[in-house]
Structures are given as structure tokens and as C-alpha cells.
Short mmCIF file of C-alpha atoms and ligand atoms in Angstrom, two decimals:
data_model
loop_
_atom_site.label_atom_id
_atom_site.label_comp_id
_atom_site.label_asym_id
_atom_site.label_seq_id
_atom_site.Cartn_x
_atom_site.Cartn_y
_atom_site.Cartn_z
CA UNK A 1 -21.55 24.35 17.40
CA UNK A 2 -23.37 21.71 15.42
CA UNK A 3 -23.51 17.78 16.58
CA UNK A 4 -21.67 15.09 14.19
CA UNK A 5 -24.43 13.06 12.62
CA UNK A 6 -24.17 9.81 14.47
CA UNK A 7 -24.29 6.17 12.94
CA UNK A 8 -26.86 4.60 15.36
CA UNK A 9 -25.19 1.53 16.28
CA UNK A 10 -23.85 -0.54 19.85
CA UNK A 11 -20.52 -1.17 17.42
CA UNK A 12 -19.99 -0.26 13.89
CA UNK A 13 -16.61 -3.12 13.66
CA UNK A 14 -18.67 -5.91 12.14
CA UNK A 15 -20.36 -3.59 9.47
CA UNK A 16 -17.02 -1.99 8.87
CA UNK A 17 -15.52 -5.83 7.83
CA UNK A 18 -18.87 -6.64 5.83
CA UNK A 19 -18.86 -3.72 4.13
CA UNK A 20 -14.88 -2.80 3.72
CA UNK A 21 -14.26 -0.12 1.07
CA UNK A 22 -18.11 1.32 1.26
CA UNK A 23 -18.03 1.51 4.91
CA UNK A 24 -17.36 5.06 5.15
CA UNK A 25 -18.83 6.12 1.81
CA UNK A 26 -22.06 4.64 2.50
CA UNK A 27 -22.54 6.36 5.90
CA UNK A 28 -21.17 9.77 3.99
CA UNK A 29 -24.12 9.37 1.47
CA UNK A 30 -26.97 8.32 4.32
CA UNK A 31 -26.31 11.33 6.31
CA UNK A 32 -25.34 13.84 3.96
CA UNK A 33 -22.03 14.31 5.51
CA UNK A 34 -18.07 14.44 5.00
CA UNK A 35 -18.29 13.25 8.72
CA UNK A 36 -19.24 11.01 11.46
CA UNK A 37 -19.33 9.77 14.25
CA UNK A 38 -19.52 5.48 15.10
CA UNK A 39 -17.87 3.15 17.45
CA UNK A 40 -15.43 0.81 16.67
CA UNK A 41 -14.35 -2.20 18.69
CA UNK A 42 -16.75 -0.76 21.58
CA UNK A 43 -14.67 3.00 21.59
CA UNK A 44 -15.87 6.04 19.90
CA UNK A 45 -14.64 6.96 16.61
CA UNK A 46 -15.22 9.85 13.80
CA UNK A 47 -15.06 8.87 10.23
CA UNK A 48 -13.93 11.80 7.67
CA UNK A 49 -14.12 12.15 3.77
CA UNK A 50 -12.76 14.01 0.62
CA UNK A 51 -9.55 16.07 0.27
CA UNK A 52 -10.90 18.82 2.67
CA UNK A 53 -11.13 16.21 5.50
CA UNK A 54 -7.78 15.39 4.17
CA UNK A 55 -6.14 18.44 4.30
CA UNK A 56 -7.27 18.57 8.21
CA UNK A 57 -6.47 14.63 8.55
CA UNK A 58 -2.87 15.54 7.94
CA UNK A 59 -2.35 18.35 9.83
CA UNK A 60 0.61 17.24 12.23
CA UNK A 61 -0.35 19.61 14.52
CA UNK A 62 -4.04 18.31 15.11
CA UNK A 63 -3.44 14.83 14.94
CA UNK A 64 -0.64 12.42 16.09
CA UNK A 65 -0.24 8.44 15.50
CA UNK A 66 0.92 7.09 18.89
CA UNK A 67 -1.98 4.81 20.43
CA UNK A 68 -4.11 5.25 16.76
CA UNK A 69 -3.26 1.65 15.16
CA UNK A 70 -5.02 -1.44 17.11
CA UNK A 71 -2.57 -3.76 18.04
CA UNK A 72 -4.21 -6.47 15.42
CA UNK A 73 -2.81 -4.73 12.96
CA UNK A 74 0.79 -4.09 14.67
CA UNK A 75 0.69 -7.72 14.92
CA UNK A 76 0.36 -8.64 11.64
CA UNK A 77 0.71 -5.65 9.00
CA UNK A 78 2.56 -2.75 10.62
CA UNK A 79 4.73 -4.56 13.36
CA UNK A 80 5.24 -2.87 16.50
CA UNK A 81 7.24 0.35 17.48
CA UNK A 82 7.66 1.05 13.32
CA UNK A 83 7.73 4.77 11.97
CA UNK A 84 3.79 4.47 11.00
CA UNK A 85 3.67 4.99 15.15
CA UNK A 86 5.78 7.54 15.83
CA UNK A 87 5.43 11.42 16.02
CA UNK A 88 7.49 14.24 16.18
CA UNK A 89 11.13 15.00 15.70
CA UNK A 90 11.80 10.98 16.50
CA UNK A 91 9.25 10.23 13.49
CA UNK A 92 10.99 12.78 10.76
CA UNK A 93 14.35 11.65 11.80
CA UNK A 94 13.13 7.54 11.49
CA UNK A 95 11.12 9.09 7.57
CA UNK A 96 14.47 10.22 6.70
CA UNK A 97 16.27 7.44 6.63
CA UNK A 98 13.24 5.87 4.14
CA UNK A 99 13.15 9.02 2.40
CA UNK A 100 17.18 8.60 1.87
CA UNK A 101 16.46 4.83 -0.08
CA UNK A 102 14.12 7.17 -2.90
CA UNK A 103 16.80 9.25 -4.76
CA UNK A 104 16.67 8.92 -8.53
CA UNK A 105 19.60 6.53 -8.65
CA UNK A 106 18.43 4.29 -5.87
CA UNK A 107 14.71 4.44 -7.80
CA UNK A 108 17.24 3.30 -11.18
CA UNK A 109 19.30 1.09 -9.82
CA UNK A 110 15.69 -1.07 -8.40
CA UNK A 111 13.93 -0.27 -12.09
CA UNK A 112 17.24 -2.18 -13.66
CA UNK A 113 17.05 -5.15 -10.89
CA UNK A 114 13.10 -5.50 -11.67
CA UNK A 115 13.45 -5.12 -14.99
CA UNK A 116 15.97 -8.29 -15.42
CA UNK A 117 13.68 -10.20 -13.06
CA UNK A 118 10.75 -9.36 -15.12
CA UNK A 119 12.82 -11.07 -17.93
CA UNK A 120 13.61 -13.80 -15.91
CA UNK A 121 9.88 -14.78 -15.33
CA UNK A 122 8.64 -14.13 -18.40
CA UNK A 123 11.08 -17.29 -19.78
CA UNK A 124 9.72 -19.16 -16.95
CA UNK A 125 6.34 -18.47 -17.77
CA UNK A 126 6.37 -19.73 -21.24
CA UNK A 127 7.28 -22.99 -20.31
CA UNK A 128 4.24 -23.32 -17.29
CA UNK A 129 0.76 -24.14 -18.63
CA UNK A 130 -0.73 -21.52 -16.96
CA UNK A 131 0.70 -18.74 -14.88
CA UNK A 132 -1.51 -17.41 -11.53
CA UNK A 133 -0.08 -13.19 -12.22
CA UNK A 134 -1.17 -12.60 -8.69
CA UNK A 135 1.14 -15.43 -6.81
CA UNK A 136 4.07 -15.03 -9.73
CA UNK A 137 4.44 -11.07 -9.36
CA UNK A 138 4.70 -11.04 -5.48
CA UNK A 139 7.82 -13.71 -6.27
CA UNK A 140 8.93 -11.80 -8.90
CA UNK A 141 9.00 -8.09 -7.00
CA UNK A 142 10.28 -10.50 -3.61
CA UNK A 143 13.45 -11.55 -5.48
CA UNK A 144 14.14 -7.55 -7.07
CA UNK A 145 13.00 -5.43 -3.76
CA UNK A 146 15.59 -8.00 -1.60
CA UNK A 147 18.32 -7.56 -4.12
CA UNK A 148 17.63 -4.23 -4.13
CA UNK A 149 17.70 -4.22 -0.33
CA UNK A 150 20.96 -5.92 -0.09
CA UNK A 151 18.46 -8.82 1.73
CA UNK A 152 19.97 -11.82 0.56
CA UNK A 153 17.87 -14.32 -0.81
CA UNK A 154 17.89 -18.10 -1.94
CA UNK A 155 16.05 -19.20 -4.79
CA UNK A 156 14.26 -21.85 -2.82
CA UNK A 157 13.48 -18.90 -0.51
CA UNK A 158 11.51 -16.79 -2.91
CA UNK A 159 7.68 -18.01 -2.45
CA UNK A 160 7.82 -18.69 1.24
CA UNK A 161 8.82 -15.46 2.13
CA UNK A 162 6.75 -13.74 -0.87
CA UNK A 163 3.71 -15.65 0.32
CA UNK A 164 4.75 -14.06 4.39
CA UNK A 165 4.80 -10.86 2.86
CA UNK A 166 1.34 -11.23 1.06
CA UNK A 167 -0.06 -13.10 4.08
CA UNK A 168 0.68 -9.72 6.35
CA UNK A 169 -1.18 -7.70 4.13
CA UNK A 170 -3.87 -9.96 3.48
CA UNK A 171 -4.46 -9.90 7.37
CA UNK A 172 -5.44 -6.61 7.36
CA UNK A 173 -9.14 -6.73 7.17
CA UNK A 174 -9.48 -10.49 8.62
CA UNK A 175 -10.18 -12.39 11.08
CA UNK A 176 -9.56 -16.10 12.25
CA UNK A 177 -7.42 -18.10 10.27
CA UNK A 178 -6.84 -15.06 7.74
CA UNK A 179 -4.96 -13.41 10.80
CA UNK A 180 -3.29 -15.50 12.21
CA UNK A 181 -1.59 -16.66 8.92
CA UNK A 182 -0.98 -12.95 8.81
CA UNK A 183 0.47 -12.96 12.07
CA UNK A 184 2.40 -16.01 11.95
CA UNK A 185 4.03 -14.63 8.81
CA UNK A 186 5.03 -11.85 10.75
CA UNK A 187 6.94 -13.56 13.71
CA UNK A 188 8.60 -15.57 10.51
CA UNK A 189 9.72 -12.66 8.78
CA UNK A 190 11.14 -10.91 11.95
CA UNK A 191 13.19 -13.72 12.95
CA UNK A 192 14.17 -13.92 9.53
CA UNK A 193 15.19 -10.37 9.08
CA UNK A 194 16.50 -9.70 12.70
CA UNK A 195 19.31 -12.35 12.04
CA UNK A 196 20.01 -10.44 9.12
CA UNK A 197 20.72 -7.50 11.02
CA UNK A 198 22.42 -8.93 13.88
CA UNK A 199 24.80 -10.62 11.31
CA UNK A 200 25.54 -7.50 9.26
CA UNK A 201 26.39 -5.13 12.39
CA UNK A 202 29.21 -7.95 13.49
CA UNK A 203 30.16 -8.03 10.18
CA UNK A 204 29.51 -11.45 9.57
CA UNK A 205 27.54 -10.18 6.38
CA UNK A 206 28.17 -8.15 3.92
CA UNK A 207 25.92 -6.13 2.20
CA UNK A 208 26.43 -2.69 -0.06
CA UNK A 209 26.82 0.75 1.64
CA UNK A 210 23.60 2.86 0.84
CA UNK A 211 21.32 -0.23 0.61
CA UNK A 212 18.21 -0.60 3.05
CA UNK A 213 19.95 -3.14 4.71
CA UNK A 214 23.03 -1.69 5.61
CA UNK A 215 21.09 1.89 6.37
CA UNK A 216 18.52 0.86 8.89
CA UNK A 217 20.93 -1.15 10.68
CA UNK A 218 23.35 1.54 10.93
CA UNK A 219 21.02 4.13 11.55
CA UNK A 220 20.99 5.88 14.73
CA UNK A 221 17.78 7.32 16.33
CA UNK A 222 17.79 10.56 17.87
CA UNK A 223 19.57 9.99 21.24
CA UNK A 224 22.94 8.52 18.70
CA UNK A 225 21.82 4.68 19.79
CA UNK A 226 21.20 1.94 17.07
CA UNK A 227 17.75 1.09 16.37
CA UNK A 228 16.81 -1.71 18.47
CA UNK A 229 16.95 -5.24 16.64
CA UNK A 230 13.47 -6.05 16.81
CA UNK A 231 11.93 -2.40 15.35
CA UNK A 232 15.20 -2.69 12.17
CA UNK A 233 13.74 -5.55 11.20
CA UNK A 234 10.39 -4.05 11.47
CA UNK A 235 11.69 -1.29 9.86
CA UNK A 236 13.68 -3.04 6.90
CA UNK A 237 10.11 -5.57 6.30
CA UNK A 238 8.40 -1.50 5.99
CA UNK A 239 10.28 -1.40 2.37
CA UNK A 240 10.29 -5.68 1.36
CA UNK A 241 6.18 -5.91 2.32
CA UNK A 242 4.98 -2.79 0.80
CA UNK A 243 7.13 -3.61 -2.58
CA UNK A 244 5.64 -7.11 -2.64
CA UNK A 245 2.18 -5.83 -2.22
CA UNK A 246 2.47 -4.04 -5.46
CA UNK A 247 1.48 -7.17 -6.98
CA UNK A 248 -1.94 -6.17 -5.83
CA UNK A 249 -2.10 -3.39 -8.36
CA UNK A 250 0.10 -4.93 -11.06
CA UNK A 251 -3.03 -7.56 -11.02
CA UNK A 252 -5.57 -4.35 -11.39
CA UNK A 253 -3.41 -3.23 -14.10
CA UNK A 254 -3.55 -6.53 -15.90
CA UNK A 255 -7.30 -6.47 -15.27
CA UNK A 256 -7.49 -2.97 -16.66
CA UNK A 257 -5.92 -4.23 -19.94
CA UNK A 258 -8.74 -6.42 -19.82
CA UNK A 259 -11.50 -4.66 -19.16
CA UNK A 260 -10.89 -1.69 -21.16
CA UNK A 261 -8.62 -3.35 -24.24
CA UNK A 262 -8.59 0.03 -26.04
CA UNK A 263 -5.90 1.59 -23.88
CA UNK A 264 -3.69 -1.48 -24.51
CA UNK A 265 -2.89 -0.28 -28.16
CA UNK A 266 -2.69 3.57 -27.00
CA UNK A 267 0.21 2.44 -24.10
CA UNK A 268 1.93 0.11 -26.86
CA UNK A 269 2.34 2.67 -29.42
CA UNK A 270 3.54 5.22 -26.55
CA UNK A 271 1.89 8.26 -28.76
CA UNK A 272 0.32 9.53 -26.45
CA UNK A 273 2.49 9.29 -23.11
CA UNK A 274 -0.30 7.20 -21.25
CA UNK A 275 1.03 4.95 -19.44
CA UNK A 276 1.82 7.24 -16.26
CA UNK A 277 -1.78 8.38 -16.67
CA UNK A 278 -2.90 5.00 -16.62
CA UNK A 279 -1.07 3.67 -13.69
CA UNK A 280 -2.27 6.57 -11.92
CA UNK A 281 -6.01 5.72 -12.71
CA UNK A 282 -5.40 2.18 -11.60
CA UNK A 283 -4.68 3.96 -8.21
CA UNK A 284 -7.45 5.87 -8.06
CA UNK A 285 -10.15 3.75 -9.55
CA UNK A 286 -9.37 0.04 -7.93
CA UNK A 287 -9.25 -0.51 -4.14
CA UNK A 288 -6.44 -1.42 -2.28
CA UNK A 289 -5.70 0.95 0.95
CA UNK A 290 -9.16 1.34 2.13
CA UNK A 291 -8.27 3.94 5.19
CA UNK A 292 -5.86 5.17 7.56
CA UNK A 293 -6.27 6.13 11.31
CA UNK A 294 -4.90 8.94 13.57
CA UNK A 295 -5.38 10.47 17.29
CA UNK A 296 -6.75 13.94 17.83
CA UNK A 297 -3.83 15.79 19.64
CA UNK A 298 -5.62 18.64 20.95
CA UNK A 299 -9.25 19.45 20.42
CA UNK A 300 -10.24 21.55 17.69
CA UNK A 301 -13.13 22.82 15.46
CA UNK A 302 -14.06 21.72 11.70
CA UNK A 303 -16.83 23.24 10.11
CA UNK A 304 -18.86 24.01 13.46
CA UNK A 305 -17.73 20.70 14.88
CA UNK A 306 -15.79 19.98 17.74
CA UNK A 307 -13.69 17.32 17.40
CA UNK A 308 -12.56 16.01 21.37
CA UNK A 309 -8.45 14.88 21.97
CA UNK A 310 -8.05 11.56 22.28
CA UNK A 311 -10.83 10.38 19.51
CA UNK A 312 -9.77 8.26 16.94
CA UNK A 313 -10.33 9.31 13.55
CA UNK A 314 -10.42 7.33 10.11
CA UNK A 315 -9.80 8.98 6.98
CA UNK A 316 -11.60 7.69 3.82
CA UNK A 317 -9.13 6.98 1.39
CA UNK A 318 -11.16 4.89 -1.26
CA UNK A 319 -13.78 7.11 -0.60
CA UNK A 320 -11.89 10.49 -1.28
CA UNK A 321 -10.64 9.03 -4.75
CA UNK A 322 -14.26 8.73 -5.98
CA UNK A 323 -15.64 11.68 -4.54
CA UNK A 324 -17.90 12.94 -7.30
CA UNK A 325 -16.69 16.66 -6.18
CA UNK A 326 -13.11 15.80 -7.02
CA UNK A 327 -14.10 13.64 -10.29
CA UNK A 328 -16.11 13.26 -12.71
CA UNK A 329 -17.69 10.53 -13.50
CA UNK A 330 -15.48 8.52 -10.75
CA UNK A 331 -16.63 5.08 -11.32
CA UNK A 332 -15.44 5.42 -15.08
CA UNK A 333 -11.99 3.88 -15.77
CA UNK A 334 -10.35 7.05 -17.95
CA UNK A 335 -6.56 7.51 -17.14
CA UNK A 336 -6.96 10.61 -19.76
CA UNK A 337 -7.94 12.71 -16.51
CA UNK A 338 -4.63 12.51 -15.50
CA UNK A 339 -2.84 14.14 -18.64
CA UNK A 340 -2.39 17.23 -17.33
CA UNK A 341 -3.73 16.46 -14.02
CA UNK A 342 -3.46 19.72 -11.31
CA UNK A 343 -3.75 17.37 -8.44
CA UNK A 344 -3.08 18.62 -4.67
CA UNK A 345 -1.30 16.64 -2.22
CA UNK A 346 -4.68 15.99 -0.83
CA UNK A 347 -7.13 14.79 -3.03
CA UNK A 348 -5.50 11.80 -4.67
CA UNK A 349 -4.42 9.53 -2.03
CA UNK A 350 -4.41 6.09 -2.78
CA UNK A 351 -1.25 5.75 -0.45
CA UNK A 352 -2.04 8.62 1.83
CA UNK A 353 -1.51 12.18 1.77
CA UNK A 354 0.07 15.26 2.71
CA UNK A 355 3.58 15.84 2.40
CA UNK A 356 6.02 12.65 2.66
CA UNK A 357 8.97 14.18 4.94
CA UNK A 358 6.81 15.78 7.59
CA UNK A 359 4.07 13.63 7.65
CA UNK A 360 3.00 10.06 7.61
CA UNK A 361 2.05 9.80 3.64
CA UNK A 362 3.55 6.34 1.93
CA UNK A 363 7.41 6.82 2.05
CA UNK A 364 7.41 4.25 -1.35
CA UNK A 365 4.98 6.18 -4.12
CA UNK A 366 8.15 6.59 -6.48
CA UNK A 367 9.01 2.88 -5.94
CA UNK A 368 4.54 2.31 -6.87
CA UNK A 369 4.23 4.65 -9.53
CA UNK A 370 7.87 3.17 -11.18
CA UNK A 371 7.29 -0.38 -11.12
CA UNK A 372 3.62 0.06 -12.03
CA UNK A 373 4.64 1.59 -15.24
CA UNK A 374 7.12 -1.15 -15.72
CA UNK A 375 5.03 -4.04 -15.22
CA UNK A 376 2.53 -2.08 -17.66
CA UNK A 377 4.73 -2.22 -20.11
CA UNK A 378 5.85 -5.89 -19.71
CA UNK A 379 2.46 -6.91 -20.31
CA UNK A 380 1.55 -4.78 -23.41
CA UNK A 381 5.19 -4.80 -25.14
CA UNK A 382 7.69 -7.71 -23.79
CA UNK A 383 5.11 -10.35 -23.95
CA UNK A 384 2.13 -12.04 -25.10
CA UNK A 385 -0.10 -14.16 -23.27
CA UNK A 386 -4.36 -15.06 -22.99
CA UNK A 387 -6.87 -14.97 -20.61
CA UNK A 388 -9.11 -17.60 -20.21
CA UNK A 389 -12.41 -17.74 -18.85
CA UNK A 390 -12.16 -17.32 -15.12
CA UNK A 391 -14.08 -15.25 -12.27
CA UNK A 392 -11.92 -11.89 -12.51
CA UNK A 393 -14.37 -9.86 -10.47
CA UNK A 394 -13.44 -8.85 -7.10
CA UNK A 395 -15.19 -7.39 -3.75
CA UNK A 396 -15.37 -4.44 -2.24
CA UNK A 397 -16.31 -5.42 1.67
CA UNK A 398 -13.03 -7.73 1.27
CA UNK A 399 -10.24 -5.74 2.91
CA UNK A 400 -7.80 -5.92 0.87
CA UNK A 401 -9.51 -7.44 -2.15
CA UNK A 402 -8.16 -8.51 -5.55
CA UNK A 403 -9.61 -10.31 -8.90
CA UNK A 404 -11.03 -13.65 -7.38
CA UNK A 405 -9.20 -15.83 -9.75
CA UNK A 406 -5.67 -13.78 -8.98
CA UNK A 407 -5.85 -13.23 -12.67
CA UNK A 408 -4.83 -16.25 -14.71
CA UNK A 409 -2.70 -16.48 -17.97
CA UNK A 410 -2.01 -19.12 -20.09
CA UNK A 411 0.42 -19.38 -23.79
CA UNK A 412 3.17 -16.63 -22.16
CA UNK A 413 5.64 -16.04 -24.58
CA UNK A 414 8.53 -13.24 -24.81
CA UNK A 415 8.36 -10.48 -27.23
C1 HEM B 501 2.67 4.38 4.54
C2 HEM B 501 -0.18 2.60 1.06
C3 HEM B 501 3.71 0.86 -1.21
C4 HEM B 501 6.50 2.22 2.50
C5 HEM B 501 1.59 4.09 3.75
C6 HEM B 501 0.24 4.50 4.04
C7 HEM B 501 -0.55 4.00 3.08
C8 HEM B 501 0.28 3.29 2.16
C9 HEM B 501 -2.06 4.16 2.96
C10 HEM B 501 -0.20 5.28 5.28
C11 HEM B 501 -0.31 6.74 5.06
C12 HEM B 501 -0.71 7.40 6.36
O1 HEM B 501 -0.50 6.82 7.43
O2 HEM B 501 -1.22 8.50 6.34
C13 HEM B 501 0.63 1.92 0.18
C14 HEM B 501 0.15 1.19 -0.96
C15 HEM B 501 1.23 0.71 -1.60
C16 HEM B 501 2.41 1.12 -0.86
C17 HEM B 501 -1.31 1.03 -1.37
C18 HEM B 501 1.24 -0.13 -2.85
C19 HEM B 501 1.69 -1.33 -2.83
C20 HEM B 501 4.81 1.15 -0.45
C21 HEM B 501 6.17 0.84 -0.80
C22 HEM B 501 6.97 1.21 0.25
C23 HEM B 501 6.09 1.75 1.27
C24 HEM B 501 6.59 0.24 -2.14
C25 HEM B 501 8.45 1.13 0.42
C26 HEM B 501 9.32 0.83 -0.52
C27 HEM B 501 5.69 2.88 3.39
C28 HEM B 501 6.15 3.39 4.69
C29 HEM B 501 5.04 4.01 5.27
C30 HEM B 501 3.94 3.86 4.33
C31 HEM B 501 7.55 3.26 5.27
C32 HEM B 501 4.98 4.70 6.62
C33 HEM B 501 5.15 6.19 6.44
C34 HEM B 501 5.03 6.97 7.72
O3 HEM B 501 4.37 6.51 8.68
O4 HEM B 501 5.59 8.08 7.79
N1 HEM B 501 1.59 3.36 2.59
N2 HEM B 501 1.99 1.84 0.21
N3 HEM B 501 4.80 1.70 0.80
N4 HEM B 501 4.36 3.18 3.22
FE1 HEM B 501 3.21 2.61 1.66
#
């Protein structure tokens, strides 16, 4: 048996919020290894790269996710008791009733909702001096992902509870005031949400058959009960926060267009089928996920190393999409490696990975990968707009990060 290298420090937390994304990959490079082993808010830990580390990562049988996320982050981005904790029978049955919200026509029906909003915005837009995409496109996917929910919403309503569902994932890699915004967003949205369910099981709201709303408070966990109010609403804020926080990478995508023009002529003409291919680079090439964390179950061995039950183990997810074995030349921006792309369910994981019915990967990739491609095609074909000078760069030990200025555009008209 051969030892895990070990990062020589009392507590790796502080270097893991300093250095955010390169964390992991910079310990990988020092000690020549797809693994090892730190401590993390004063308890050992193992850090593992690449799809190979994935492939074990996601083994259900090896690893489980009850007791693996800190409690920070149930407070603020997860909420407590939510399927990201659960294992088992009781978490497939709970992934099922996400997986049910993803059929084609469900996926259609939000594309048509988001699509009109888009439209909506785009008027709006013209008329403001300039436009912040950042703010605007968590309003704008806020109003379509609760319509699409059957979560009514007030206009009024839009950029307070936009900005709570921003604020939760924005808490993910802070501290102090960043937090607690996070958290206090949170308790908001709950409240917010549980009266929403409690109103539409008496029937004092109505809301469609087959929407998330009506679903997760109707669905019934393994022993026939209803889901407890408190974990629905956590539950129903798993599908509005997630959809908000695309805004993140509709603001890389905009960025992209910047950075490398080129491909904004290439998507417009639609030739050459690129704009899946470049939504899917966006994934891989700018950060947003940096890692995800899961319990050994029982002990096991991975190349020569034993690997204890109970550890806590963080998979590199940034890391493993510019792993130099997987791609070349990662830190170029070319969505062309995706046309005809042979990818395995482990070495692209930008929202996690392994297989999304038995395991934990993101229940909402469609939903990504959908309104990605629409928003890509808002900004090349339905409008015009320019960019002025402004700081657009954006950091990597900033968990999650995004352009500093939150991309600004100015002279938005409709095409
Ligand atoms: C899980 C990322 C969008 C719903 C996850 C995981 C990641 C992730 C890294 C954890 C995978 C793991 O634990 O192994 C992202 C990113 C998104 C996104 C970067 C882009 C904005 C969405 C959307 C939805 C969604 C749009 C819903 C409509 C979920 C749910 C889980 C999850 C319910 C928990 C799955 C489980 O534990 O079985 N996501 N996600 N996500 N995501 Fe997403």
C-alpha cells in the first residue's frame, strides 16, 4: 500500500478560500498526484482529480452524501434535509420526482416561457442607458423558471427574490457579511415558498398539474407521507435557485462573444451547428461549480491507496475540465472540440457526474445546456448592443466568481 501525499498544513480551509478554483489543481501539480490528503475546518480530508477519480467519486456504492455537506452551506446554498443529502432508495425516489420536471415537453414548454421573457427585456433594455447583463438575466430567468414552476410571482417581486436566489449562491465560498446575506436570503425564500405550499395543498392556490409546484407538494416520500413543509420548499427553491444561477454562465457566454468575436459570426450564420458546441465550452472552460463533496461508505483501495470510511472526500470539478490528459490545450477557448465530442459521463462535469437517476449528478443540465443556447442566440441574433470599457476580468480564488463589472451593455436594441 502506498501513503497519500500529504499537504503539510495545521488546516488547509483558509488556503482553500484564497485560492478557490486552483485549490485542488495546484496541490495536484506540487505533488504529482490525482490525490491528497489535507484538513479542512480542523478534520481530515482527501482531495481527488480527473475523470478516473471521477468515475470512483461516483460510485454509489463507495461513497454516500449523508454528513458530507458542512452545515454553512445547508444554511445558505443547499438548505437542509434536500435530495443533495440523501442516499439510497429514499434519494432515487426524492431524484425522480426532479427527473419527472425534465421531459422534452416540460424542457419546451420553459424554452417558450424564457423565450417571451427574453423578448420582454430586450424592449426594456433599449429604453435603460445601460443594462448590468449579470443583475438583468437572474430577473429575467426568476420571472420564466417561477412561471414555469407554477410559483406565482408579482412584478414588484422579481429582483428581491432574484437577488435571494443569487445571494444563496454567492454565499458559497464566503464568509462574513457575504454569508449571512446568503443565509438571510435563505430563511426569506423558505418562508416565502413554504406558504406557497401550505396554500396549494388546502387548495387555497391553484397552480397547473405537472408543474414543480404542484409535484413536490404532492409528492409522497417512500413511507406514502407528504414531504414535510420545510424540506418542499427546500426542495421546490432546488429548481428556482439553480435556474437563476444560470445567469452566471449566460454572463461567461456574453464574455465569450467578447473575447473571442470570431465565433459570434460562425453562431449567427448557424453553418456550422456551433452553438451547442459553444455553450458546452463555456462549461468547461469558465468556472462556476468549483467542487463537490462525499463520505467514504466503506473503506476501499484506489491505485495502492487506502481510502478509510468516514473521510470526506472533494472531487475537483474545475480541475477535471482542464486536465491536460482529457484536453488539449485546456486553457484555449475552442468550442470546435465539442463537434463530435465522445465524452464519458465522467470527464466533463461542470455540474457533476455520473449518471443523473442513480446518482447525485445536477438533476437540471437539460434546463443549462437549453437556456444557454437560447440566451446565445439572443445576444448574437435578436439584438444589438456595445460594450464599453469596463473591468470584465474575473478571479479564480473567488468562489463563485464572475466578470467584475457583471458585464455591462449600453445602446440595446431589438433585432
Ligand atoms: C446538483 C451544478 C443548474 C438542480 C448539482 C451539482 C452540481 C451542480 C455541481 C452536484 C453534483 C454532485 O453532487 O455530484 C450546477 C450548475 C448549474 C446548475 C453549475 C448552472 C447554473 C441546475 C438547474 C437545476 C439544478 C437549472 C434545476 C432546474 C440540481 C439538483 C441537484 C443538483 C436538484 C441535486 C442532485 C442530487 O443530489 O441528486 N448541480 N447546477 N441545477 N442540481 Fe445543479
Amino acid at each position: 500500500m502506498a501513503n497519500i501525499p500529504i499537504d503539510k498544513s495545521i488546516d488547509s480551509t483558509i488556503a482553500l478560500l484564497q485560492e478557490g478554483y486552483l485549490f485542488i489543481p495546484n496541490r495536484c501539480r506540487k505533488y504529482g498526484s490525482d490525490i491528497f490528503m489535507t484538513r479542512l475546518m480542523f478534520k481530515p480530508a482527501i482531495c481527488i482529480s480527473g475523470a478516473e477519480a471521477a468515475a470512483v467519486f461516483y460510485d454509489v456504492e463507495k461513497f454516500k452524501r449523508k454528513g458530507a455537506t458542512p452545515k454553512r452551506v445547508q444554511k445558505t446554498l443547499f438548505g437542509q434535509k434536500g435530495v443533495q443529502t440523501l442516499d439510497n432508495a429514499a434519494h432515487r425516489k426524492r431524484k425522480e420526482m426532479f427527473m419527472s420536471q425534465m421531459s422534452p415537453e416540460n424542457l419546451h414548454r420553459l424554452s417558450d416561457i424564457t423565450a417571451h421573457v427574453w423578448k420582454d427585456y430586450v424592449i426594456r433594455w433599449e429604453r435603460q442607458k445601460e443594462v448590468v447583463l449579470f443583475d438583468e438575466v437572474q430577473a429575467l430567468l426568476c420571472r420564466a423558471v417561477c412561471e414555469w414552476s407554477g410559483v406565482p410571482l408579482k412584478e414588484g417581486e422579481v429582483r428581491l427574490r432574484a437577488k435571494d436566489f443569487g445571494a444563496m449562491v454567492d454565499a458559497f465560498g464566503g464568509v462574513g457579511w457575504r454569508w449571512w446575506r446568503g443565509r438571510l436570503a435563505r430563511i426569506r425564500a423558505e418562508k416565502w415558498i413554504g406558504s406557497i405550499i401550505e396554500n396549494i395543498r388546502k387548495g387555497k392556490m391553484q397552480t397547473d398539474k405537472g408543474t414543480a409546484a404542484h409535484v413536490i407538494a404532492f409528492h409522497r416520500e417512500l413511507d406514502g407521507t407528504f414531504l414535510d413543509q420545510k424540506v418542499a420548499a427546500v426542495e421546490l427553491i432546488n429548481i428556482l435557485r439553480p435556474t437563476v444561477a444560470i445567469a452566471t454562465y449566460i454572463t461567461f457566454c456574453a464574455l465569450a462573444l467578447q473575447q473571442y468575436p470570431q465565433y459570434r459570426d460562425k453562431l449567427k450564420s448557424g453553418a456550422a451547428n456551433l452553438t451547442e458546441p459553444f455553450v458546452q465550452e463555456v462549461r468547461r472552460f469558465y468556472p462556476f461549480a468549483p467542487m463537490v463533496g462525499a463520505q467514504v461508505r466503506k473503506q476501499f483501495t484506489w491505485r495502492n491507496y487506502t481510502i478509510k470510511e468516514g473521510m470526506l472526500v472533494l472531487l475537483d470539478l474545475y480541475g477535471t475540465n482542464h486536465d491536460p490528459r482529457q484536453w488539449q490545450n485546456p486553457e484555449e477557448f475552442n468550442p470546435e472540440r465539442f463537434v463530435n465530442w465522445n465524452g464519458t459521463p465522467f470527464n466533463f462535469i461542470p455540474q457533476g457526474g455520473g449518471h443523473h437517476l442513480s446518482g447525485h449528478r445536477c438533476a437540471g443540465e437539460w434546463v443549462t445546456i437549453q437556456t444557454m443556447k437560447q440566451a446565445v442566440e439572443f445576444l448574437v441574433s435578436h439584438m444589438q448592443y456595445e460594450v464599453p470599457a469596463q473591468d470584465l476580468s474575473f478571479s479564480l480564488s473567488r468562489m463563485p466568481t464572475f466578470p467584475e463589472s457583471k458585464f455591462i451593455i449600453t445602446n440595446v436594441k431589438p433585432v
